[in-house]
Each structure stands twice: as structure tokens, then as C-alpha cells.
PDB file of C-alpha atoms in Angstrom:
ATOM      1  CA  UNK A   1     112.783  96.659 102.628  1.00 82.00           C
ATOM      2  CA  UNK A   2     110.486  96.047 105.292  1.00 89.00           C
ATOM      3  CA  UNK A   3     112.507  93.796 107.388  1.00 89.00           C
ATOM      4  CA  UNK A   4     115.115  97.192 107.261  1.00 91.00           C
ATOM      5  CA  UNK A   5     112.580  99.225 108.543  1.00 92.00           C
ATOM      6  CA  UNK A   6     111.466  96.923 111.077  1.00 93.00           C
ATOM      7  CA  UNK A   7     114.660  96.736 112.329  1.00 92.00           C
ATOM      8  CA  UNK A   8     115.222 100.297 112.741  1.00 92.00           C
ATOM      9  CA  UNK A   9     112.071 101.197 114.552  1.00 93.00           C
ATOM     10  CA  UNK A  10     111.778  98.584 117.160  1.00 93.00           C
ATOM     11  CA  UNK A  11     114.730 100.625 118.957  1.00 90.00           C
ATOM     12  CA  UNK A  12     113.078 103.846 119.112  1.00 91.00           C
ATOM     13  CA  UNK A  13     109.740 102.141 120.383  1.00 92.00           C
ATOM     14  CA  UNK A  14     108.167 102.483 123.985  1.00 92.00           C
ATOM     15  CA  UNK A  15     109.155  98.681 125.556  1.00 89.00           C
ATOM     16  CA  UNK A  16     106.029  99.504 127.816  1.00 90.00           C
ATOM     17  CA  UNK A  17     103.660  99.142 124.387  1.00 91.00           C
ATOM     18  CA  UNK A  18     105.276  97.644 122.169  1.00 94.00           C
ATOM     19  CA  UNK A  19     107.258  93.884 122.205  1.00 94.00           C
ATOM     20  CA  UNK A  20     107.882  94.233 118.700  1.00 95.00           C
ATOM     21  CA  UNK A  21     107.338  94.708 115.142  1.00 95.00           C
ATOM     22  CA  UNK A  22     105.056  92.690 112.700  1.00 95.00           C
ATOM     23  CA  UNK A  23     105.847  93.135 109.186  1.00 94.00           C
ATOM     24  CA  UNK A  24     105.713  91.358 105.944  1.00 93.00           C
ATOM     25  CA  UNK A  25     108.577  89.485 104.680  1.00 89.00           C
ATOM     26  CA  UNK A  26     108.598  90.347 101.227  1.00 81.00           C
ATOM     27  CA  UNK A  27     111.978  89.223 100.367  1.00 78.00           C
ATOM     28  CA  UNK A  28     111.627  85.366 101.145  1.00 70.00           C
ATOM     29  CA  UNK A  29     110.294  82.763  98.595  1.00 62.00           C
ATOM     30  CA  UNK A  30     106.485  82.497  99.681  1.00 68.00           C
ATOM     31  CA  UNK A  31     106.105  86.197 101.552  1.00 83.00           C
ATOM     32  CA  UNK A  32     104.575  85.616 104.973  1.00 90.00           C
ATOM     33  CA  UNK A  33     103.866  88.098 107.920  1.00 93.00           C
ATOM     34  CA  UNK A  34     106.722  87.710 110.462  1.00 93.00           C
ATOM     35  CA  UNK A  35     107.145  89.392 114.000  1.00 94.00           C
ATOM     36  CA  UNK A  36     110.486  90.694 115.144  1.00 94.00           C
ATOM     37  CA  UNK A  37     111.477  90.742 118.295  1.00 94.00           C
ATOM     38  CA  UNK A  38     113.801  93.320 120.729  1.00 92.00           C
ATOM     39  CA  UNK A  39     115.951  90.446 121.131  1.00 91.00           C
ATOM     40  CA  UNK A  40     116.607  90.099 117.886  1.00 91.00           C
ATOM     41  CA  UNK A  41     114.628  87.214 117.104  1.00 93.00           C
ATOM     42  CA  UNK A  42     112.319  87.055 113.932  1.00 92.00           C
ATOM     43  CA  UNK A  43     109.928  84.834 113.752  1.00 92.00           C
ATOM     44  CA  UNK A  44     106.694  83.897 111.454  1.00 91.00           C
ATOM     45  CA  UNK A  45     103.716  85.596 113.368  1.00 91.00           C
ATOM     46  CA  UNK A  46     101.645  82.375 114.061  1.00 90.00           C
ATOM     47  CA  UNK A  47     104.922  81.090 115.662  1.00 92.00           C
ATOM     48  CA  UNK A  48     105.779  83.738 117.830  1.00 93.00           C
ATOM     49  CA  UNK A  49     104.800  84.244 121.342  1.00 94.00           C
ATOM     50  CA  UNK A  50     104.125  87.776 120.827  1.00 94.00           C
ATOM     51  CA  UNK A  51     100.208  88.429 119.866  1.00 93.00           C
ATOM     52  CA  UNK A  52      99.450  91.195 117.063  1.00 92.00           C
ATOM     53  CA  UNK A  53      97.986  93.258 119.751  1.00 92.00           C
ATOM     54  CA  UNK A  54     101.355  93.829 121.117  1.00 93.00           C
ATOM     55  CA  UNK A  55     103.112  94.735 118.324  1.00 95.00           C
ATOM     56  CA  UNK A  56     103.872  97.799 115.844  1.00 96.00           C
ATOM     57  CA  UNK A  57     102.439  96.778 112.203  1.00 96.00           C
ATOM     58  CA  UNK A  58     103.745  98.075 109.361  1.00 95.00           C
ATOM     59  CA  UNK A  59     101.715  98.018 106.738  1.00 95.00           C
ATOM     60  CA  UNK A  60     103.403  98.547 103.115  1.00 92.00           C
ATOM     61  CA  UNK A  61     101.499  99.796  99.744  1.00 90.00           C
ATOM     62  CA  UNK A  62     100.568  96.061  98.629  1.00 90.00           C
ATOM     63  CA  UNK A  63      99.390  95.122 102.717  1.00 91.00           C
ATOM     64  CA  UNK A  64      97.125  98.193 102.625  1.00 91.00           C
ATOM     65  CA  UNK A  65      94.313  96.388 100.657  1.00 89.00           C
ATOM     66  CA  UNK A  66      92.709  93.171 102.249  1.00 85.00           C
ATOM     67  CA  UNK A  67      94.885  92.405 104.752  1.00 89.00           C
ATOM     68  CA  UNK A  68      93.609  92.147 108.657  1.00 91.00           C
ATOM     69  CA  UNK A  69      95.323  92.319 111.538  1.00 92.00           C
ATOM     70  CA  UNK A  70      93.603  92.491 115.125  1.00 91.00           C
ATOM     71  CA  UNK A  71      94.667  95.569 116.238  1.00 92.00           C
ATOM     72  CA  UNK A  72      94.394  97.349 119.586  1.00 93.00           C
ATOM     73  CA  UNK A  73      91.094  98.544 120.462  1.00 93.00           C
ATOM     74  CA  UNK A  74      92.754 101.940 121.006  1.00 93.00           C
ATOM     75  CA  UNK A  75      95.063 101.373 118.290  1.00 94.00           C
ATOM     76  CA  UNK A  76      96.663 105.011 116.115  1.00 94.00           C
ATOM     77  CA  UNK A  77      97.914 104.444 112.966  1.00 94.00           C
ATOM     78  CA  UNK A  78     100.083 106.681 110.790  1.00 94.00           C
ATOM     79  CA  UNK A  79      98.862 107.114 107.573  1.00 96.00           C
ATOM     80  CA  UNK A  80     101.390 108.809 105.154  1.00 95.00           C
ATOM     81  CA  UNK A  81     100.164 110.329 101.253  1.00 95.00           C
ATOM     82  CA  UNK A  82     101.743 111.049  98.689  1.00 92.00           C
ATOM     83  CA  UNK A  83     101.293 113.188  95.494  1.00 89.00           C
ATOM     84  CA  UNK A  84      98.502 112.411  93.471  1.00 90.00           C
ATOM     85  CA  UNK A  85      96.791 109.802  95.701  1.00 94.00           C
ATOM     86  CA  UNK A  86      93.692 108.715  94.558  1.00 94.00           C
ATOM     87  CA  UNK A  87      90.964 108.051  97.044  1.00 94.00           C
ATOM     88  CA  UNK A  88      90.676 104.368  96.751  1.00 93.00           C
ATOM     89  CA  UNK A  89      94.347 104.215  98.202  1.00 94.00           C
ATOM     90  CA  UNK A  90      93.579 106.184 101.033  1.00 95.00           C
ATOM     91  CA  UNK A  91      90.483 104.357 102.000  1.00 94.00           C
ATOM     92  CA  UNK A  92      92.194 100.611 101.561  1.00 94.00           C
ATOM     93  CA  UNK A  93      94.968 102.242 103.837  1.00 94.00           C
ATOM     94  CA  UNK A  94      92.721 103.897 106.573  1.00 94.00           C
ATOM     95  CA  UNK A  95      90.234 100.551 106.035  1.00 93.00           C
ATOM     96  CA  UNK A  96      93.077  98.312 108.025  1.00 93.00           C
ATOM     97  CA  UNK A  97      91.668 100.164 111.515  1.00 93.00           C
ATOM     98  CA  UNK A  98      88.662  97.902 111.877  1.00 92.00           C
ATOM     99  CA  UNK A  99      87.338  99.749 114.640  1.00 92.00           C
ATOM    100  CA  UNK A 100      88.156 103.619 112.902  1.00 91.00           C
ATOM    101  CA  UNK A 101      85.991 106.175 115.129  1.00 86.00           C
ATOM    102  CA  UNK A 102      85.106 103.832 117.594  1.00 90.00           C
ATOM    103  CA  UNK A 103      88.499 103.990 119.986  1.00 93.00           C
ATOM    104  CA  UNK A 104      90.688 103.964 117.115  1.00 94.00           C
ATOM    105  CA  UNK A 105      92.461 106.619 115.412  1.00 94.00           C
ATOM    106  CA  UNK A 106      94.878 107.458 112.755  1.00 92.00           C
ATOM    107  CA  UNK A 107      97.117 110.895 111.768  1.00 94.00           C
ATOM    108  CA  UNK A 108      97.942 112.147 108.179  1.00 94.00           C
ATOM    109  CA  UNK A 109     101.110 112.975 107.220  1.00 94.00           C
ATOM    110  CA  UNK A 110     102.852 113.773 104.229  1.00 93.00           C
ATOM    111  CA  UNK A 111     105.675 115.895 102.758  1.00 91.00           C
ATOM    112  CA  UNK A 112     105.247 119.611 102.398  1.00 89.00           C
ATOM    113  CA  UNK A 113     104.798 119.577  99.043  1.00 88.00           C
ATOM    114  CA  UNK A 114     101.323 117.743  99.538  1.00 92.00           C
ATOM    115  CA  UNK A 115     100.002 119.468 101.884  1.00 92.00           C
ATOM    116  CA  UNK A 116     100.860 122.980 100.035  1.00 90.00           C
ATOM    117  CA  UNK A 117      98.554 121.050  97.321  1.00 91.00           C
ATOM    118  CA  UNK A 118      95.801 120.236  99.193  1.00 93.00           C
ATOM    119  CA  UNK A 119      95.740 124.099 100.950  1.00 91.00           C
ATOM    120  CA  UNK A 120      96.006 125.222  97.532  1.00 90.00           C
ATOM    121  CA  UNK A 121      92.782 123.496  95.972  1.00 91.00           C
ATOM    122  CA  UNK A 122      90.814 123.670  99.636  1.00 87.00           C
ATOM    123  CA  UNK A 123      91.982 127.209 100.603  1.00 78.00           C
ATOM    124  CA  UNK A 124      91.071 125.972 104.561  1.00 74.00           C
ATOM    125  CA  UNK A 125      90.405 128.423 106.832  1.00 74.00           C
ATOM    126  CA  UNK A 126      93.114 127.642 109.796  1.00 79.00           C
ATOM    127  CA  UNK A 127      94.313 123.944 109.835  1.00 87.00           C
ATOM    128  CA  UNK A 128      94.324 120.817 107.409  1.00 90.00           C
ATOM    129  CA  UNK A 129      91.686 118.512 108.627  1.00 90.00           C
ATOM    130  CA  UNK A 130      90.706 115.034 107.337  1.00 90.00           C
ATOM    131  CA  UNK A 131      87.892 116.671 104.975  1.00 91.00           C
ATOM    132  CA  UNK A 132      90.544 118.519 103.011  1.00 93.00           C
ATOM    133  CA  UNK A 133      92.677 115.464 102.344  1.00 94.00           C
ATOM    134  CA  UNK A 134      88.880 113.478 101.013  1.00 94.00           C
ATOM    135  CA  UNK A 135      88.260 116.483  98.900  1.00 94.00           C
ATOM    136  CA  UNK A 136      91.841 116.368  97.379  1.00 95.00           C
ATOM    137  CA  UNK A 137      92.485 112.826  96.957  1.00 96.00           C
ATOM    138  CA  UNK A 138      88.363 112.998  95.563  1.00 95.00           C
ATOM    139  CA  UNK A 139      90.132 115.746  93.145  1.00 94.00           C
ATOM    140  CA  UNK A 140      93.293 113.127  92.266  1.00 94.00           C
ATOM    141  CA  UNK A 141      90.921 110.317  91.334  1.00 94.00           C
ATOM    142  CA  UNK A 142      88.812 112.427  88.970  1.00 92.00           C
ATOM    143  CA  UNK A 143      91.825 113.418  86.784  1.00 88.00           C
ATOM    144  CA  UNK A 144      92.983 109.838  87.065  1.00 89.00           C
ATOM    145  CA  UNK A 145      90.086 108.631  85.620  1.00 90.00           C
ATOM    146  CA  UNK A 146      89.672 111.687  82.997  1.00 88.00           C
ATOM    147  CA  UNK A 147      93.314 110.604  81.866  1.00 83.00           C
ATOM    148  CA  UNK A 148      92.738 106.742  81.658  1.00 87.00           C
ATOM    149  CA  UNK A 149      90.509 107.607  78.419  1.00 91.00           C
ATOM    150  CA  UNK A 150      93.544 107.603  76.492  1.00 87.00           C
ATOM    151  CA  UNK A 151      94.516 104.638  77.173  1.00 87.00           C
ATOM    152  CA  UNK A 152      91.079 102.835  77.632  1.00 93.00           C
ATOM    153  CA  UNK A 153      89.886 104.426  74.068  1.00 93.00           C
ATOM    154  CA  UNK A 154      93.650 103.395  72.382  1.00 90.00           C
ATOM    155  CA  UNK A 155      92.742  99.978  73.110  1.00 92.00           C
ATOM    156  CA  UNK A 156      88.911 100.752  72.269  1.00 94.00           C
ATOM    157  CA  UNK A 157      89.884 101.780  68.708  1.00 94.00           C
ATOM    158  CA  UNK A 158      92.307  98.858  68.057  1.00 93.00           C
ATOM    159  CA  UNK A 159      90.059  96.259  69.156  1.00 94.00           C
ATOM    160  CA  UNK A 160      87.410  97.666  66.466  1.00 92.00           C
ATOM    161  CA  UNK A 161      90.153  98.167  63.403  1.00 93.00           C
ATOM    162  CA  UNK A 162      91.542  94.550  63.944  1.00 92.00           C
ATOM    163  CA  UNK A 163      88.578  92.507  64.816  1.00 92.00           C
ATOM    164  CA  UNK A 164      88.802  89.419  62.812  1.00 88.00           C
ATOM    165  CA  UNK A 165      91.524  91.392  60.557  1.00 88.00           C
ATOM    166  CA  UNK A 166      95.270  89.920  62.312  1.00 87.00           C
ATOM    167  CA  UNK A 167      96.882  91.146  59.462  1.00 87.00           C
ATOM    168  CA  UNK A 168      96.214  94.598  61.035  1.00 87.00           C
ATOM    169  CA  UNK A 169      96.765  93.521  64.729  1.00 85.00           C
ATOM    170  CA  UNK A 170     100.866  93.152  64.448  1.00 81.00           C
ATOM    171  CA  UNK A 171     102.138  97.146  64.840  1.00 75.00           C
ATOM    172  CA  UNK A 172     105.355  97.798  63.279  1.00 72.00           C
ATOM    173  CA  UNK A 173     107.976  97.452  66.502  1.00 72.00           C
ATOM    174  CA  UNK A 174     110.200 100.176  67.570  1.00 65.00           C
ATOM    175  CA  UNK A 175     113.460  99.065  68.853  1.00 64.00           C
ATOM    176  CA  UNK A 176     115.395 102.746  68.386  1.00 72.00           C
ATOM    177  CA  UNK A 177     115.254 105.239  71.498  1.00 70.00           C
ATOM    178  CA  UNK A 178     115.055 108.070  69.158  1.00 71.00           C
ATOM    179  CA  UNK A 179     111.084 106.167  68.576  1.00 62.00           C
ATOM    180  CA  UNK A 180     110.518 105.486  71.845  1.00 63.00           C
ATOM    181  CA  UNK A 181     111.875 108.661  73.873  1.00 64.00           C
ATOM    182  CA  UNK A 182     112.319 110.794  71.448  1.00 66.00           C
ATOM    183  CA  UNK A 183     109.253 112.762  71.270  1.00 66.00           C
ATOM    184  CA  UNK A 184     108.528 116.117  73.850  1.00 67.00           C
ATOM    185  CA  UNK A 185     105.674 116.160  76.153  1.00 67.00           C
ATOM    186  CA  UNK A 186     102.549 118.339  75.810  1.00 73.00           C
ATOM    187  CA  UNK A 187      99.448 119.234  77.274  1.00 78.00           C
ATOM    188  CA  UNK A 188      96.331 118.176  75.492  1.00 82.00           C
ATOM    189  CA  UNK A 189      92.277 117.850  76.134  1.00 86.00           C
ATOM    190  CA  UNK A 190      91.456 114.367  76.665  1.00 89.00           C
ATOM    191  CA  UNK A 191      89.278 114.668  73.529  1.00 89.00           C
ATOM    192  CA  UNK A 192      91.772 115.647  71.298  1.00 89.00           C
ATOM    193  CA  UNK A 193      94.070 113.018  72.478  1.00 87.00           C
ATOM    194  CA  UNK A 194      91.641 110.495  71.683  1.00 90.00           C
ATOM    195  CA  UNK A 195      90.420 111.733  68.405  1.00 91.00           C
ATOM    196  CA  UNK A 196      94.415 111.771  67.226  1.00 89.00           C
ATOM    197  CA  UNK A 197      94.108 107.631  68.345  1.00 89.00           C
ATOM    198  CA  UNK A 198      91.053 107.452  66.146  1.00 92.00           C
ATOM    199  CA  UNK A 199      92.803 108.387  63.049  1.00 92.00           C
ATOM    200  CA  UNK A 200      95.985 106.939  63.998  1.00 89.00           C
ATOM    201  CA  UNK A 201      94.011 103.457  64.133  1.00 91.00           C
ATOM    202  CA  UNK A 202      91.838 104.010  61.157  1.00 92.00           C
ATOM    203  CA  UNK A 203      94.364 105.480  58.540  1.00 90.00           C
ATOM    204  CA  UNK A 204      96.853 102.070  59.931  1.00 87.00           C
ATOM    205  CA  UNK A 205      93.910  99.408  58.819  1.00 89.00           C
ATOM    206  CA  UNK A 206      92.062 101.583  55.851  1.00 87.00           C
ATOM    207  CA  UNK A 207      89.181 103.690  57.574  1.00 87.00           C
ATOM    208  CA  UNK A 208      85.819 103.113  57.863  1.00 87.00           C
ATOM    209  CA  UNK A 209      85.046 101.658  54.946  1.00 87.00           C
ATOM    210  CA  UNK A 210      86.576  98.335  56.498  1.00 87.00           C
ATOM    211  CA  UNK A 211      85.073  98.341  59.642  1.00 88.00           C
ATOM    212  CA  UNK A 212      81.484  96.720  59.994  1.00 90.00           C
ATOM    213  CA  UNK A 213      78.543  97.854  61.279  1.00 92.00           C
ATOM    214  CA  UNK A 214      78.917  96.693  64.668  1.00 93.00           C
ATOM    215  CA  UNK A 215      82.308  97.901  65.136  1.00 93.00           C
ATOM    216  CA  UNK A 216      81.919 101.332  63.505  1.00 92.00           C
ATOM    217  CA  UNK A 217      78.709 101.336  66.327  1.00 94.00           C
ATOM    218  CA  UNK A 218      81.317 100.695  69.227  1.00 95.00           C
ATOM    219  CA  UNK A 219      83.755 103.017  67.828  1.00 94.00           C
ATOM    220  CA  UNK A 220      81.037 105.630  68.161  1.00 94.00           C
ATOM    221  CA  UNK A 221      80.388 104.549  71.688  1.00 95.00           C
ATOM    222  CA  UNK A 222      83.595 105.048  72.682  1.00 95.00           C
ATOM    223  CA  UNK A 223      83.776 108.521  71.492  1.00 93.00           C
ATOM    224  CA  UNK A 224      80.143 109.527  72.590  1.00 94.00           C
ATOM    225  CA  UNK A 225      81.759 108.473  76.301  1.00 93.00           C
ATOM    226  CA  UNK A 226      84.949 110.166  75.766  1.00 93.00           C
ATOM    227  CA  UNK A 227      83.257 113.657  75.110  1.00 91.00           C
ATOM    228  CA  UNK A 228      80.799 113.183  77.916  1.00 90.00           C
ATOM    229  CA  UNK A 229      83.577 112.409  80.929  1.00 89.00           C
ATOM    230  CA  UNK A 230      86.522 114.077  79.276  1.00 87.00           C
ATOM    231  CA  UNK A 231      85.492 117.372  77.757  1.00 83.00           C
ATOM    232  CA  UNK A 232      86.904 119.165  80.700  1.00 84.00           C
ATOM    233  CA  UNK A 233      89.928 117.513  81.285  1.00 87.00           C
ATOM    234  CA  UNK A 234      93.813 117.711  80.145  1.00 83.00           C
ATOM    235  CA  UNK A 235      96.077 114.893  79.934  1.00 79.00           C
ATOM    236  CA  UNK A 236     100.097 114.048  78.210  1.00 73.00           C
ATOM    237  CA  UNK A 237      99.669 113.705  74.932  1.00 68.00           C
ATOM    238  CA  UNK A 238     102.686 112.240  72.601  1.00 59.00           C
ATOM    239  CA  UNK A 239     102.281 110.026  69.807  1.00 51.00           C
ATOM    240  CA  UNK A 240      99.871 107.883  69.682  1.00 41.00           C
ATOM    241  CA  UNK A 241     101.810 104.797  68.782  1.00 46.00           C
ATOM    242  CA  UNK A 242     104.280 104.861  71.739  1.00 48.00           C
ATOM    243  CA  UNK A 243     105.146 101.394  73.127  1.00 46.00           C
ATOM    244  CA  UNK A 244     107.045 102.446  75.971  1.00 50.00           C
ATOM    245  CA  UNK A 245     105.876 100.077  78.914  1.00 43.00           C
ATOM    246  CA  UNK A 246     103.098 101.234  81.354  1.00 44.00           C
ATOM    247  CA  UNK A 247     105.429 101.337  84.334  1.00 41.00           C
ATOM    248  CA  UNK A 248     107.663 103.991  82.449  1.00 45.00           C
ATOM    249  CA  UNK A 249     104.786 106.150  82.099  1.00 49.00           C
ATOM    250  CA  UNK A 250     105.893 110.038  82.593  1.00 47.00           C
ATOM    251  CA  UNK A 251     104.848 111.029  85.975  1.00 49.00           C
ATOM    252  CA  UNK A 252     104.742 114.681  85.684  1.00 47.00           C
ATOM    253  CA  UNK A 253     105.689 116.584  89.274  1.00 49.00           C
ATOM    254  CA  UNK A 254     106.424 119.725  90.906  1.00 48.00           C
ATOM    255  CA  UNK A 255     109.317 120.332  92.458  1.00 50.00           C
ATOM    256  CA  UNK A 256     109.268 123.312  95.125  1.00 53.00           C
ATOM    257  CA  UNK A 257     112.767 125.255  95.102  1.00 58.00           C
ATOM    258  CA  UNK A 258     113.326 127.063  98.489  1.00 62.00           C
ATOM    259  CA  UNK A 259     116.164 129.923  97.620  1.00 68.00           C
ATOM    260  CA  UNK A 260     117.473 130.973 101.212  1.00 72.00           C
ATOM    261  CA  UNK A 261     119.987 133.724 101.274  1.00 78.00           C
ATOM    262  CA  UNK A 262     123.329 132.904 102.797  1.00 78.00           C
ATOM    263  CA  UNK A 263     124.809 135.162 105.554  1.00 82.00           C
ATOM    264  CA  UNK A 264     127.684 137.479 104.378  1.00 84.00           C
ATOM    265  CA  UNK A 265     130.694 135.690 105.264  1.00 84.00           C
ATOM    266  CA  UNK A 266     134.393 137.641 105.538  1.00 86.00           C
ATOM    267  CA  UNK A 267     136.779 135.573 104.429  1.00 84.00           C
ATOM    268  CA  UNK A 268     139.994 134.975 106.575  1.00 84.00           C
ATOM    269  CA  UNK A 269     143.555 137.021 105.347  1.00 84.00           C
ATOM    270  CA  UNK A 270     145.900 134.770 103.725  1.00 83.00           C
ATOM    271  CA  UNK A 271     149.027 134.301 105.081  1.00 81.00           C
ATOM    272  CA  UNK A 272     152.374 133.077 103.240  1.00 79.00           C
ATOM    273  CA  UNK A 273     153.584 129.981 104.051  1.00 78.00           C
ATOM    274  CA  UNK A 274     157.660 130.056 104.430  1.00 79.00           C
ATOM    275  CA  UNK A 275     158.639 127.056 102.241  1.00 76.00           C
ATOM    276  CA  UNK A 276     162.169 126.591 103.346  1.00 78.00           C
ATOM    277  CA  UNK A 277     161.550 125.626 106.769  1.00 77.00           C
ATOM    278  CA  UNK A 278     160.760 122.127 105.271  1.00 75.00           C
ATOM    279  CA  UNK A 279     164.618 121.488 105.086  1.00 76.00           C
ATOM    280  CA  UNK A 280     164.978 122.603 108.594  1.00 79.00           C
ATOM    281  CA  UNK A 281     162.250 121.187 110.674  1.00 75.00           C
ATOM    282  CA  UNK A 282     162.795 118.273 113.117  1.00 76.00           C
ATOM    283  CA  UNK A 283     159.580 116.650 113.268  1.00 73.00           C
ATOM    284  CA  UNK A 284     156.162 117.483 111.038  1.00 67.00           C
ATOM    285  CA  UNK A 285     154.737 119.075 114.296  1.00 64.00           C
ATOM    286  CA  UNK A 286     157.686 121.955 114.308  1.00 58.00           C
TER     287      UNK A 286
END
């Protein structure tokens, strides 16, 4: 919550900068930008006396595209990333400092695990720099794209086989988790992926012989594009007539074990405990 966060770093900010924290509310009704102050106070930002130039902004994921706040001429901002972050993210998020080069500023941070990604597909010579996160997050949006031709060509392929057919355009529902979770994971090309949707669709609605012209010609399209952007590129292939929702979709990431070796430890003699002195003791502390 951002209101959570708000409240926890107004206390650890410099009183000499900063008279508070603007954030949005995204927990009322309508959502609105709201200032907090160090007194406590919270109020909507066009009713409280404290200007955005005084205040630390937090910008969330959703606030990082479109939103504009009049910053400090000198304003830093701290930009975090996160695995697999496309470019267009990063941009929207480093777009909020108006004035970016020209007296302001922002730092990149991240967890380790990033940045051992983007040293591992850069290979810099000394330090990360700002060209190594472009050139990764560059990296990140091609695969992103390569692996959207699943799904863009699924839909491609059932839009041709049901065109004016709606017999064809209910799918058989799966209701069983066995259906929906059941299957394993694997690594495929991007082609192969979509040439399994092709016959998936076609043998479901009778093949080619009941598609027209016109939609036999965009079915060919579609698979003319595929090979040209997604020759070179792998992607999660499982069957092809999944219905899990999009937001479920398998994120697939690598988890970096550190193994540390513990110091020898020598464990302490054990001593026997005389048992009877319970019946003969005058208070627990003798």
C-alpha cells in the first residue's frame, strides 16, 4: 500500500528537504494524489499547503506512465528494476523527470539477481552504467515480443477457423485442474509453438477445406510473420488449448542459491540434572 509506505518513509526523511510525502491513494473510492504530512496529517494534494516541490513522490507501477508532477529542478529519483523489464517500463518510469539531464538525475537499483543478469549479457568492463541497463531491458523487450506470437497467432488462427462459423467459436470448457494445470512446461521455438496452434485450430473446425479464400490468405500471413520475427526465438510451450487466465501465466525465474559454510561449532557437555531436589527446594530460584 502506498499510504504504508508513505508513512514509513517520511520519518527517515531530511526535515530540511522534505515536508512530506505525495503519494497516490489507491485504496479510496475515486484514487486521488494525496500529500502526507510529518504531523500526521493527510491531505488531497490541491488542498494541502505543502507544494509538490517540497515533497518526496512516490511513484507506483500504474503512476509511472502519464502522470506529471512538478518536480525540483534538481530533483533525483530512484528508479528500481526488476527481472525481465522491458524497455517501455523503464522509459515511462525515468520519463516522470521532466527535466532528466538538465539538473535532474535519477539512480538504478535493483536486486542482485538483476544486476548479475545484466553483467552477464553486457560482460562490462568495471561498473554497471545506464547503457548496460538500455541494452538489457532492449534484450527483455525483444523476447517479450518474440513470445507474444503465441498468443497473437492463437487468436490469429481462431479468428480465421470461426469467421462466420459460431458453431466452431464455443471451445469445449475445462473445469478439472488435472486440464488446466496438469500439463509440464517445456521449451519450444516460437515457430513450432505456433504451427502446433495451426493444427490445433484447423483439425477443431475441419481444415482448410472450410476456410475461404480470404481467410486461408490471412492464415498464411500470420505464419509468413511468425517465421520472419520468431525463427530465432524460444518460448513455454504447453497445450495449445489451455484456458488458464492471462494473469496466471507461468513466469519462469531464477533463483540464485548462496551455500555459505557454517563455522565448526563444539557443542557444550551435558550435565545431569538431579531430579529429586524438586521435592526439596523452597522457591523455583533454589
Amino acid at each position: 500500500k502506498n499510504v504504508v509506505a508513505a508513512k514509513h518513509i517520511i520519518d527517515n526523511l531530511p526535515r530540511s528537504i522534505f515536508k512530506g510525502v505525495l503519494f497516490f491513494d489507491n485504496e479510496t473510492y475515486t484514487g486521488q494524489w494525496m500529500i502526507l504530512e510529518r504531523s500526521g496529517r493527510c491531505l488531497p494534494k490541491n488542498q494541502s499547503p505543502i507544494s509538490e516541490r517540497d515533497a518526496f513522490v512516490i511513484f507506483d507501477e500504474p503512476r509511472c506512465r502519464g502522470s506529471d508532477i512538478k518536480l525540483r529542478v534538481d530533483a533525483r529519483a530512484l528508479l528500481t528494476i526488476g527481472p525481465g523489464m522491458c524497455k517501455d517500463k523503464l522509459m515511462q518510469a525515468a520519463g516522470r523527470l521532466r527535466q532528466l539531464d538538465r539538473g535532474q538525475s535519477l539512480l538504478i537499483v535493483g536486486g542482485k539477481d538483476v544486476f548479475t543478469k545484466i553483467r552477464s549479457y553486457c560482460a562490462p568492463q568495471n561498473e554497471i552504467v545506464s547503457r548496460d541497463v538500455l541494452q538489457w531491458t532492449m534484450k527483455n523487450t525483444v523476447q517479450a515480443t518474440a513470445n507474444g506470437l503465441s498468443n497473437w497467432s492463437s487468436q490469429g488462427f481462431f479468428f480465421v477457423t470461426t469467421f462466420r462459423k459460431p458453431n466452431y467459436a464455443v471451445e469445449d470448457e475445462k473445469l478439472e485442474l488435472g486440464q488446466l494445470y496438469g500439463e509440464t512446461f517445456s521449451q519450444s521455438t516460437v515457430v513450432k509453438a505456433v504451427e502446433l496452434s495451426r493444427k490445433y485450430h484447423f483439425a477443431r473446425t475441419g481444415g482448410k477445406a472450410n476456410l475461404s479464400h480470404a481467410c486461408l490468405e490471412m492464415a498464411n500471413k500470420i505464419e509468413i510473420q511468425v517465421n520472419r520475427y520468431g525463427h530465432d526465438f524460444t518460448t513455454s510451450l504447453r497445450g495449445v488449448d489451455e484456458e488458464c487466465e492471462r494473469e496466471l501465466e507461468l513466469e519462469l525465474e531464477e533463483e540464485e542459491e548462496i551455500e555459505e559454510e557454517v563455522p565448526r561449532m563444539i557443542p557444550i557437555k551435558e550435565t545431569y540434572w538431579d531430579f529429586s531436589t524438586i521435592f526439596t527446594a523452597d522457591s523455583p530460584a533454589t
